[in-house]
């Protein structure tokens, strides 16, 4: 189950760790360090899943998720929001912005890959007309 995964995350160490763990499972990882670059790359590579950091400088993850979900093509890509447990309310806001899933930082190496892979075979989103 090799997937194309886009990682939108501004912290290089977090990108390195996520890439390392997901590549070990055979996934194909692309990286973007800002929201606008992430949107551009999503349109270009049409990933199977987007891992989206919520705390991004400039355009934050909520804004990125809303942009993705307002695009007729990109809206079908599952988004897993990644944010710190300490940021109360981020989970609800993330889901409200359109993310299908949510993973807490710091990333737990024991469960991270399994959590991401849970979102790779989602049924088609029911269209919001
Ligand atoms: Mn961040």
PDB file of C-alpha atoms and ligand atoms in Angstrom:
ATOM      1  CA  UNK A   1       0.000   0.000   0.000  1.00  0.00           C
ATOM      2  CA  UNK A   2       2.386   2.641  -1.265  1.00  0.00           C
ATOM      3  CA  UNK A   3       0.890   6.114  -1.136  1.00  0.00           C
ATOM      4  CA  UNK A   4       1.844   9.568  -2.268  1.00  0.00           C
ATOM      5  CA  UNK A   5       1.812  11.738   0.848  1.00  0.00           C
ATOM      6  CA  UNK A   6       2.266  15.497   0.998  1.00  0.00           C
ATOM      7  CA  UNK A   7       3.685  16.844   4.224  1.00  0.00           C
ATOM      8  CA  UNK A   8       2.933  20.520   4.913  1.00  0.00           C
ATOM      9  CA  UNK A   9       5.036  21.410   7.939  1.00  0.00           C
ATOM     10  CA  UNK A  10       7.356  24.310   8.731  1.00  0.00           C
ATOM     11  CA  UNK A  11       9.592  22.510  11.230  1.00  0.00           C
ATOM     12  CA  UNK A  12      12.481  20.714   9.477  1.00  0.00           C
ATOM     13  CA  UNK A  13      12.945  18.189  12.286  1.00  0.00           C
ATOM     14  CA  UNK A  14       9.286  17.228  12.204  1.00  0.00           C
ATOM     15  CA  UNK A  15       9.456  16.875   8.421  1.00  0.00           C
ATOM     16  CA  UNK A  16      12.549  14.729   8.692  1.00  0.00           C
ATOM     17  CA  UNK A  17      10.982  12.428  11.289  1.00  0.00           C
ATOM     18  CA  UNK A  18       7.695  12.015   9.429  1.00  0.00           C
ATOM     19  CA  UNK A  19       9.460  11.436   6.117  1.00  0.00           C
ATOM     20  CA  UNK A  20      11.805   8.899   7.686  1.00  0.00           C
ATOM     21  CA  UNK A  21       9.011   6.864   9.241  1.00  0.00           C
ATOM     22  CA  UNK A  22       6.719   6.961   6.221  1.00  0.00           C
ATOM     23  CA  UNK A  23       9.471   6.160   3.724  1.00  0.00           C
ATOM     24  CA  UNK A  24      10.350   3.082   5.756  1.00  0.00           C
ATOM     25  CA  UNK A  25       6.852   1.880   4.885  1.00  0.00           C
ATOM     26  CA  UNK A  26       7.452   2.535   1.197  1.00  0.00           C
ATOM     27  CA  UNK A  27       5.435   5.735   0.898  1.00  0.00           C
ATOM     28  CA  UNK A  28       6.423   8.489  -1.477  1.00  0.00           C
ATOM     29  CA  UNK A  29       6.828  11.752   0.474  1.00  0.00           C
ATOM     30  CA  UNK A  30       6.731  15.317  -0.794  1.00  0.00           C
ATOM     31  CA  UNK A  31       7.341  18.283   1.476  1.00  0.00           C
ATOM     32  CA  UNK A  32       6.171  21.870   1.624  1.00  0.00           C
ATOM     33  CA  UNK A  33       7.189  24.259   4.372  1.00  0.00           C
ATOM     34  CA  UNK A  34       4.414  26.830   3.991  1.00  0.00           C
ATOM     35  CA  UNK A  35       0.691  26.763   3.304  1.00  0.00           C
ATOM     36  CA  UNK A  36       0.891  28.464  -0.096  1.00  0.00           C
ATOM     37  CA  UNK A  37       3.657  26.102  -1.254  1.00  0.00           C
ATOM     38  CA  UNK A  38       1.612  23.188   0.039  1.00  0.00           C
ATOM     39  CA  UNK A  39      -1.437  24.245  -1.958  1.00  0.00           C
ATOM     40  CA  UNK A  40       0.673  24.646  -5.079  1.00  0.00           C
ATOM     41  CA  UNK A  41       2.256  21.247  -4.610  1.00  0.00           C
ATOM     42  CA  UNK A  42      -1.063  19.537  -3.838  1.00  0.00           C
ATOM     43  CA  UNK A  43      -2.447  20.741  -7.174  1.00  0.00           C
ATOM     44  CA  UNK A  44       0.661  19.575  -8.971  1.00  0.00           C
ATOM     45  CA  UNK A  45       1.118  16.092  -7.527  1.00  0.00           C
ATOM     46  CA  UNK A  46      -2.433  15.231  -6.385  1.00  0.00           C
ATOM     47  CA  UNK A  47      -1.314  13.273  -3.318  1.00  0.00           C
ATOM     48  CA  UNK A  48      -3.308  10.397  -1.781  1.00  0.00           C
ATOM     49  CA  UNK A  49      -3.167  12.120   1.578  1.00  0.00           C
ATOM     50  CA  UNK A  50      -2.039  15.434   3.080  1.00  0.00           C
ATOM     51  CA  UNK A  51      -0.440  15.670   6.502  1.00  0.00           C
ATOM     52  CA  UNK A  52      -1.058  19.234   7.555  1.00  0.00           C
ATOM     53  CA  UNK A  53       0.625  21.052  10.397  1.00  0.00           C
ATOM     54  CA  UNK A  54      -1.804  23.524  11.966  1.00  0.00           C
ATOM     55  CA  UNK A  55       0.793  25.907  13.409  1.00  0.00           C
ATOM     56  CA  UNK A  56       2.281  27.329  10.224  1.00  0.00           C
ATOM     57  CA  UNK A  57       3.639  30.869   9.887  1.00  0.00           C
ATOM     58  CA  UNK A  58       1.521  33.104   7.679  1.00  0.00           C
ATOM     59  CA  UNK A  59      -1.350  31.037   6.324  1.00  0.00           C
ATOM     60  CA  UNK A  60      -2.124  28.543   9.100  1.00  0.00           C
ATOM     61  CA  UNK A  61      -3.295  24.971   8.709  1.00  0.00           C
ATOM     62  CA  UNK A  62      -6.962  25.837   9.169  1.00  0.00           C
ATOM     63  CA  UNK A  63      -6.782  28.247   6.253  1.00  0.00           C
ATOM     64  CA  UNK A  64      -4.929  25.686   4.142  1.00  0.00           C
ATOM     65  CA  UNK A  65      -7.580  23.039   4.907  1.00  0.00           C
ATOM     66  CA  UNK A  66     -10.377  25.419   3.950  1.00  0.00           C
ATOM     67  CA  UNK A  67      -8.659  26.237   0.668  1.00  0.00           C
ATOM     68  CA  UNK A  68      -8.144  22.562  -0.123  1.00  0.00           C
ATOM     69  CA  UNK A  69     -11.762  21.738   0.696  1.00  0.00           C
ATOM     70  CA  UNK A  70     -13.081  24.553  -1.470  1.00  0.00           C
ATOM     71  CA  UNK A  71     -11.293  23.191  -4.539  1.00  0.00           C
ATOM     72  CA  UNK A  72     -13.401  20.778  -6.622  1.00  0.00           C
ATOM     73  CA  UNK A  73     -10.472  18.454  -7.269  1.00  0.00           C
ATOM     74  CA  UNK A  74      -8.348  18.824  -4.142  1.00  0.00           C
ATOM     75  CA  UNK A  75     -11.315  18.450  -1.787  1.00  0.00           C
ATOM     76  CA  UNK A  76     -11.307  14.668  -2.238  1.00  0.00           C
ATOM     77  CA  UNK A  77      -7.803  14.297  -0.781  1.00  0.00           C
ATOM     78  CA  UNK A  78      -7.954  13.233   2.873  1.00  0.00           C
ATOM     79  CA  UNK A  79      -6.317  15.703   5.255  1.00  0.00           C
ATOM     80  CA  UNK A  80      -4.802  14.658   8.557  1.00  0.00           C
ATOM     81  CA  UNK A  81      -4.171  17.699  10.747  1.00  0.00           C
ATOM     82  CA  UNK A  82      -1.143  17.577  13.029  1.00  0.00           C
ATOM     83  CA  UNK A  83      -1.076  19.804  16.042  1.00  0.00           C
ATOM     84  CA  UNK A  84       0.077  20.086  19.586  1.00  0.00           C
ATOM     85  CA  UNK A  85      -2.040  18.612  22.364  1.00  0.00           C
ATOM     86  CA  UNK A  86      -1.472  21.835  24.256  1.00  0.00           C
ATOM     87  CA  UNK A  87      -3.379  23.849  21.664  1.00  0.00           C
ATOM     88  CA  UNK A  88      -6.848  23.403  23.112  1.00  0.00           C
ATOM     89  CA  UNK A  89      -9.588  23.628  20.524  1.00  0.00           C
ATOM     90  CA  UNK A  90      -7.348  22.826  17.565  1.00  0.00           C
ATOM     91  CA  UNK A  91      -8.863  19.406  17.093  1.00  0.00           C
ATOM     92  CA  UNK A  92     -12.393  20.760  16.789  1.00  0.00           C
ATOM     93  CA  UNK A  93     -11.287  23.679  14.648  1.00  0.00           C
ATOM     94  CA  UNK A  94      -9.233  21.359  12.467  1.00  0.00           C
ATOM     95  CA  UNK A  95     -12.155  19.070  11.871  1.00  0.00           C
ATOM     96  CA  UNK A  96     -14.384  22.088  11.248  1.00  0.00           C
ATOM     97  CA  UNK A  97     -11.927  23.319   8.611  1.00  0.00           C
ATOM     98  CA  UNK A  98     -12.378  20.032   6.793  1.00  0.00           C
ATOM     99  CA  UNK A  99      -9.633  17.730   8.051  1.00  0.00           C
ATOM    100  CA  UNK A 100     -10.682  14.074   8.127  1.00  0.00           C
ATOM    101  CA  UNK A 101      -8.296  13.193  10.902  1.00  0.00           C
ATOM    102  CA  UNK A 102      -6.079  14.551  13.594  1.00  0.00           C
ATOM    103  CA  UNK A 103      -2.732  13.517  15.061  1.00  0.00           C
ATOM    104  CA  UNK A 104      -1.205  15.054  18.147  1.00  0.00           C
ATOM    105  CA  UNK A 105       2.341  16.332  18.486  1.00  0.00           C
ATOM    106  CA  UNK A 106       4.790  15.308  19.630  1.00  0.00           C
ATOM    107  CA  UNK A 107       4.527  12.508  17.099  1.00  0.00           C
ATOM    108  CA  UNK A 108       4.545   9.084  18.732  1.00  0.00           C
ATOM    109  CA  UNK A 109       6.866   6.868  16.662  1.00  0.00           C
ATOM    110  CA  UNK A 110       5.036   3.781  17.940  1.00  0.00           C
ATOM    111  CA  UNK A 111       1.712   4.745  16.433  1.00  0.00           C
ATOM    112  CA  UNK A 112       2.339   7.490  13.874  1.00  0.00           C
ATOM    113  CA  UNK A 113       2.476   5.396  10.702  1.00  0.00           C
ATOM    114  CA  UNK A 114      -0.576   3.326  11.635  1.00  0.00           C
ATOM    115  CA  UNK A 115      -2.511   6.501  12.412  1.00  0.00           C
ATOM    116  CA  UNK A 116      -1.621   8.000   9.044  1.00  0.00           C
ATOM    117  CA  UNK A 117      -2.425   4.805   7.148  1.00  0.00           C
ATOM    118  CA  UNK A 118      -5.882   4.634   8.698  1.00  0.00           C
ATOM    119  CA  UNK A 119      -6.803   7.562   6.469  1.00  0.00           C
ATOM    120  CA  UNK A 120      -5.469   6.204   3.201  1.00  0.00           C
ATOM    121  CA  UNK A 121      -8.508   4.218   2.188  1.00  0.00           C
ATOM    122  CA  UNK A 122     -11.376   6.488   3.021  1.00  0.00           C
ATOM    123  CA  UNK A 123     -14.564   6.026   1.042  1.00  0.00           C
ATOM    124  CA  UNK A 124     -15.490   8.950  -1.214  1.00  0.00           C
ATOM    125  CA  UNK A 125     -16.574  11.978   0.752  1.00  0.00           C
ATOM    126  CA  UNK A 126     -20.284  12.527   0.590  1.00  0.00           C
ATOM    127  CA  UNK A 127     -20.537  15.640  -1.549  1.00  0.00           C
ATOM    128  CA  UNK A 128     -21.737  18.764   0.153  1.00  0.00           C
ATOM    129  CA  UNK A 129     -23.623  19.733  -3.044  1.00  0.00           C
TER     130      UNK A 129
HETATM  131 MN1  LIG B   1       4.519  24.282  12.777  1.00  0.00          MN
END
